[in-house]
């Protein structure tokens, strides 16, 4: 038995080494990221972007993509915007791209897979490049949650509601968090301690200036709610982190969803946020030809489905599926960006996957920074790659749960070591 166990361990290590060797190889047809930037994340309804529209934020960020990359806009063949709440997002991204300086030959589209929309947009552009359909494209995620929340506008047809899991798709996100807390015994204390750590890490990162190379300033107009007076401001940093947050202060906050449970609060759940993030992708050969700096290699992404009522645990299924495709283990990952939709699901995923907490959300996560739904998938790439550069580490994993019962994960290799 001892010999068999030893052989099993050796085989596993060999597979991991083989997996790492494979994904870190550099080939001309690789899909690479040459720019990853984001706006600051602002508090919805009362923050710096409360009077800013989606079109302006997307337009501003796309202008920054051109300016910071020094790319000829003619080379960008497609732009994909991940967005959840705006029904006019397809009009928005096309018009914003044209105004930002992209030619009318640059196409544009939108995707919506709830909280993974930014990663889905990245996957869509990467897949087009990989298949040879385009050479270069931009993936952008953006959400103005100040405009309103998501959710079905009306109940589903009665025939659909007869299927329990279909009916469960209408459960509020807070209810699904309480379901996870109850089903898997994730205590209020564990959730509050996790949330406190998220804020403390974000505070440390802000004070040290770790976000500076991923954030681009945004100049916009804000209106005084009392006088109606408008003034120009330049937003330069995230507004979500509450410096000085402690477990003791969070433990005093009342439950946010008392109809469903008593563990999830406004302090241990993700913040409602406005923001956007973008990544510029192209073939490695194209990047070299255009003298673009290669930040990272896009390896792949995958998605899973699960019971809608416990949608939060989606990353615990998506991550093993993705790692399995590349013969990797969680120990092979250097930096992990896992979306903190709720502390309940984050604690569950850490415990279930055996994640080393020191590798995950080093700069804090959505509980401290915020969760602009369509932007989170691209925001995680920006933050994760920046953290890889700071630590001089290579392998980045991103993941998030998805409303209605799904999970997604993405894998990247930092090449700025």
PDB file of N, CA and C in Angstrom, residues 152-192:
ATOM      1  N   UNK A 152     -35.090  38.958 -12.741  1.00  0.00           N
ATOM      2  CA  UNK A 152     -36.175  38.825 -13.719  1.00  0.00           C
ATOM      3  C   UNK A 152     -37.259  39.863 -13.454  1.00  0.00           C
ATOM      4  N   UNK A 153     -37.755  40.538 -14.503  1.00  0.00           N
ATOM      5  CA  UNK A 153     -38.753  41.596 -14.306  1.00  0.00           C
ATOM      6  C   UNK A 153     -40.123  41.060 -13.891  1.00  0.00           C
ATOM      7  N   UNK A 154     -40.336  39.787 -14.119  1.00  0.00           N
ATOM      8  CA  UNK A 154     -41.632  39.196 -13.781  1.00  0.00           C
ATOM      9  C   UNK A 154     -41.430  37.699 -13.571  1.00  0.00           C
ATOM     10  N   UNK A 155     -42.359  37.027 -12.923  1.00  0.00           N
ATOM     11  CA  UNK A 155     -42.233  35.570 -12.748  1.00  0.00           C
ATOM     12  C   UNK A 155     -42.216  34.848 -14.093  1.00  0.00           C
ATOM     13  N   UNK A 156     -41.571  33.703 -14.109  1.00  0.00           N
ATOM     14  CA  UNK A 156     -41.555  32.888 -15.316  1.00  0.00           C
ATOM     15  C   UNK A 156     -42.942  32.301 -15.570  1.00  0.00           C
ATOM     16  N   UNK A 157     -43.109  31.774 -16.761  1.00  0.00           N
ATOM     17  CA  UNK A 157     -44.360  31.111 -17.134  1.00  0.00           C
ATOM     18  C   UNK A 157     -44.630  29.964 -16.163  1.00  0.00           C
ATOM     19  N   UNK A 158     -45.892  29.724 -15.882  1.00  0.00           N
ATOM     20  CA  UNK A 158     -46.257  28.703 -14.887  1.00  0.00           C
ATOM     21  C   UNK A 158     -45.741  27.317 -15.261  1.00  0.00           C
ATOM     22  N   UNK A 159     -45.630  27.027 -16.547  1.00  0.00           N
ATOM     23  CA  UNK A 159     -45.082  25.722 -16.946  1.00  0.00           C
ATOM     24  C   UNK A 159     -43.621  25.582 -16.527  1.00  0.00           C
ATOM     25  N   UNK A 160     -42.888  26.673 -16.592  1.00  0.00           N
ATOM     26  CA  UNK A 160     -41.484  26.662 -16.180  1.00  0.00           C
ATOM     27  C   UNK A 160     -41.383  26.521 -14.674  1.00  0.00           C
ATOM     28  N   UNK A 161     -42.235  27.208 -13.956  1.00  0.00           N
ATOM     29  CA  UNK A 161     -42.163  27.218 -12.494  1.00  0.00           C
ATOM     30  C   UNK A 161     -42.521  25.872 -11.869  1.00  0.00           C
ATOM     31  N   UNK A 162     -43.097  24.969 -12.632  1.00  0.00           N
ATOM     32  CA  UNK A 162     -43.388  23.632 -12.097  1.00  0.00           C
ATOM     33  C   UNK A 162     -42.114  22.832 -11.857  1.00  0.00           C
ATOM     34  N   UNK A 163     -41.018  23.202 -12.510  1.00  0.00           N
ATOM     35  CA  UNK A 163     -39.720  22.563 -12.276  1.00  0.00           C
ATOM     36  C   UNK A 163     -39.011  23.337 -11.177  1.00  0.00           C
ATOM     37  N   UNK A 164     -38.729  22.678 -10.067  1.00  0.00           N
ATOM     38  CA  UNK A 164     -38.221  23.386  -8.892  1.00  0.00           C
ATOM     39  C   UNK A 164     -36.925  24.134  -9.172  1.00  0.00           C
ATOM     40  N   UNK A 165     -35.976  23.499  -9.872  1.00  0.00           N
ATOM     41  CA  UNK A 165     -34.710  24.183 -10.113  1.00  0.00           C
ATOM     42  C   UNK A 165     -34.892  25.385 -11.030  1.00  0.00           C
ATOM     43  N   UNK A 166     -35.880  25.314 -11.927  1.00  0.00           N
ATOM     44  CA  UNK A 166     -36.183  26.484 -12.755  1.00  0.00           C
ATOM     45  C   UNK A 166     -36.743  27.607 -11.886  1.00  0.00           C
ATOM     46  N   UNK A 167     -37.624  27.261 -10.966  1.00  0.00           N
ATOM     47  CA  UNK A 167     -38.171  28.256 -10.044  1.00  0.00           C
ATOM     48  C   UNK A 167     -37.079  28.845  -9.156  1.00  0.00           C
ATOM     49  N   UNK A 168     -36.094  28.014  -8.791  1.00  0.00           N
ATOM     50  CA  UNK A 168     -35.001  28.475  -7.941  1.00  0.00           C
ATOM     51  C   UNK A 168     -34.154  29.547  -8.616  1.00  0.00           C
ATOM     52  N   UNK A 169     -34.231  29.632  -9.950  1.00  0.00           N
ATOM     53  CA  UNK A 169     -33.475  30.671 -10.657  1.00  0.00           C
ATOM     54  C   UNK A 169     -33.958  32.074 -10.287  1.00  0.00           C
ATOM     55  N   UNK A 170     -35.121  32.162  -9.679  1.00  0.00           N
ATOM     56  CA  UNK A 170     -35.650  33.452  -9.272  1.00  0.00           C
ATOM     57  C   UNK A 170     -35.273  33.818  -7.840  1.00  0.00           C
ATOM     58  N   UNK A 171     -34.576  32.939  -7.156  1.00  0.00           N
ATOM     59  CA  UNK A 171     -34.181  33.257  -5.786  1.00  0.00           C
ATOM     60  C   UNK A 171     -33.240  34.457  -5.766  1.00  0.00           C
ATOM     61  N   UNK A 172     -33.465  35.415  -4.873  1.00  0.00           N
ATOM     62  CA  UNK A 172     -32.521  36.532  -4.736  1.00  0.00           C
ATOM     63  C   UNK A 172     -31.141  36.011  -4.352  1.00  0.00           C
ATOM     64  N   UNK A 173     -30.113  36.751  -4.757  1.00  0.00           N
ATOM     65  CA  UNK A 173     -28.754  36.308  -4.479  1.00  0.00           C
ATOM     66  C   UNK A 173     -28.503  36.165  -2.978  1.00  0.00           C
ATOM     67  N   UNK A 174     -29.083  37.054  -2.197  1.00  0.00           N
ATOM     68  CA  UNK A 174     -28.926  36.957  -0.748  1.00  0.00           C
ATOM     69  C   UNK A 174     -29.480  35.659  -0.193  1.00  0.00           C
ATOM     70  N   UNK A 175     -30.567  35.211  -0.772  1.00  0.00           N
ATOM     71  CA  UNK A 175     -31.151  33.944  -0.338  1.00  0.00           C
ATOM     72  C   UNK A 175     -30.214  32.780  -0.663  1.00  0.00           C
ATOM     73  N   UNK A 176     -29.588  32.822  -1.854  1.00  0.00           N
ATOM     74  CA  UNK A 176     -28.664  31.728  -2.203  1.00  0.00           C
ATOM     75  C   UNK A 176     -27.457  31.727  -1.267  1.00  0.00           C
ATOM     76  N   UNK A 177     -27.032  32.907  -0.823  1.00  0.00           N
ATOM     77  CA  UNK A 177     -25.922  32.962   0.132  1.00  0.00           C
ATOM     78  C   UNK A 177     -26.311  32.321   1.449  1.00  0.00           C
ATOM     79  N   UNK A 178     -27.511  32.615   1.922  1.00  0.00           N
ATOM     80  CA  UNK A 178     -27.971  32.006   3.168  1.00  0.00           C
ATOM     81  C   UNK A 178     -28.138  30.499   3.004  1.00  0.00           C
ATOM     82  N   UNK A 179     -28.523  30.069   1.801  1.00  0.00           N
ATOM     83  CA  UNK A 179     -28.620  28.625   1.550  1.00  0.00           C
ATOM     84  C   UNK A 179     -27.260  27.959   1.717  1.00  0.00           C
ATOM     85  N   UNK A 180     -26.215  28.596   1.179  1.00  0.00           N
ATOM     86  CA  UNK A 180     -24.861  28.046   1.300  1.00  0.00           C
ATOM     87  C   UNK A 180     -24.431  28.007   2.761  1.00  0.00           C
ATOM     88  N   UNK A 181     -24.715  29.087   3.482  1.00  0.00           N
ATOM     89  CA  UNK A 181     -24.358  29.132   4.898  1.00  0.00           C
ATOM     90  C   UNK A 181     -25.021  28.017   5.696  1.00  0.00           C
ATOM     91  N   UNK A 182     -26.307  27.782   5.405  1.00  0.00           N
ATOM     92  CA  UNK A 182     -27.051  26.739   6.134  1.00  0.00           C
ATOM     93  C   UNK A 182     -26.622  25.343   5.695  1.00  0.00           C
ATOM     94  N   UNK A 183     -26.595  25.119   4.391  1.00  0.00           N
ATOM     95  CA  UNK A 183     -26.331  23.773   3.873  1.00  0.00           C
ATOM     96  C   UNK A 183     -24.944  23.266   4.253  1.00  0.00           C
ATOM     97  N   UNK A 184     -23.975  24.179   4.316  1.00  0.00           N
ATOM     98  CA  UNK A 184     -22.589  23.757   4.513  1.00  0.00           C
ATOM     99  C   UNK A 184     -22.003  24.271   5.829  1.00  0.00           C
ATOM    100  N   UNK A 185     -22.866  24.779   6.687  1.00  0.00           N
ATOM    101  CA  UNK A 185     -22.468  25.203   8.029  1.00  0.00           C
ATOM    102  C   UNK A 185     -21.317  26.209   7.997  1.00  0.00           C
ATOM    103  N   UNK A 186     -21.469  27.245   7.176  1.00  0.00           N
ATOM    104  CA  UNK A 186     -20.500  28.345   7.146  1.00  0.00           C
ATOM    105  C   UNK A 186     -20.995  29.381   8.154  1.00  0.00           C
ATOM    106  N   UNK A 187     -20.370  29.467   9.286  1.00  0.00           N
ATOM    107  CA  UNK A 187     -20.873  30.275  10.402  1.00  0.00           C
ATOM    108  C   UNK A 187     -20.760  31.774  10.123  1.00  0.00           C
ATOM    109  N   UNK A 188     -21.545  32.529  10.864  1.00  0.00           N
ATOM    110  CA  UNK A 188     -21.462  33.986  10.771  1.00  0.00           C
ATOM    111  C   UNK A 188     -20.060  34.456  11.154  1.00  0.00           C
ATOM    112  N   UNK A 189     -19.484  33.850  12.171  1.00  0.00           N
ATOM    113  CA  UNK A 189     -18.146  34.250  12.594  1.00  0.00           C
ATOM    114  C   UNK A 189     -17.125  34.025  11.483  1.00  0.00           C
ATOM    115  N   UNK A 190     -17.181  32.882  10.834  1.00  0.00           N
ATOM    116  CA  UNK A 190     -16.237  32.585   9.749  1.00  0.00           C
ATOM    117  C   UNK A 190     -16.392  33.590   8.611  1.00  0.00           C
ATOM    118  N   UNK A 191     -17.641  33.961   8.321  1.00  0.00           N
ATOM    119  CA  UNK A 191     -17.894  34.920   7.248  1.00  0.00           C
ATOM    120  C   UNK A 191     -17.381  36.308   7.609  1.00  0.00           C
ATOM    121  N   UNK A 192     -17.613  36.734   8.835  1.00  0.00           N
ATOM    122  CA  UNK A 192     -17.149  38.058   9.257  1.00  0.00           C
ATOM    123  C   UNK A 192     -15.631  38.129   9.322  1.00  0.00           C
TER     124      UNK A 192
END
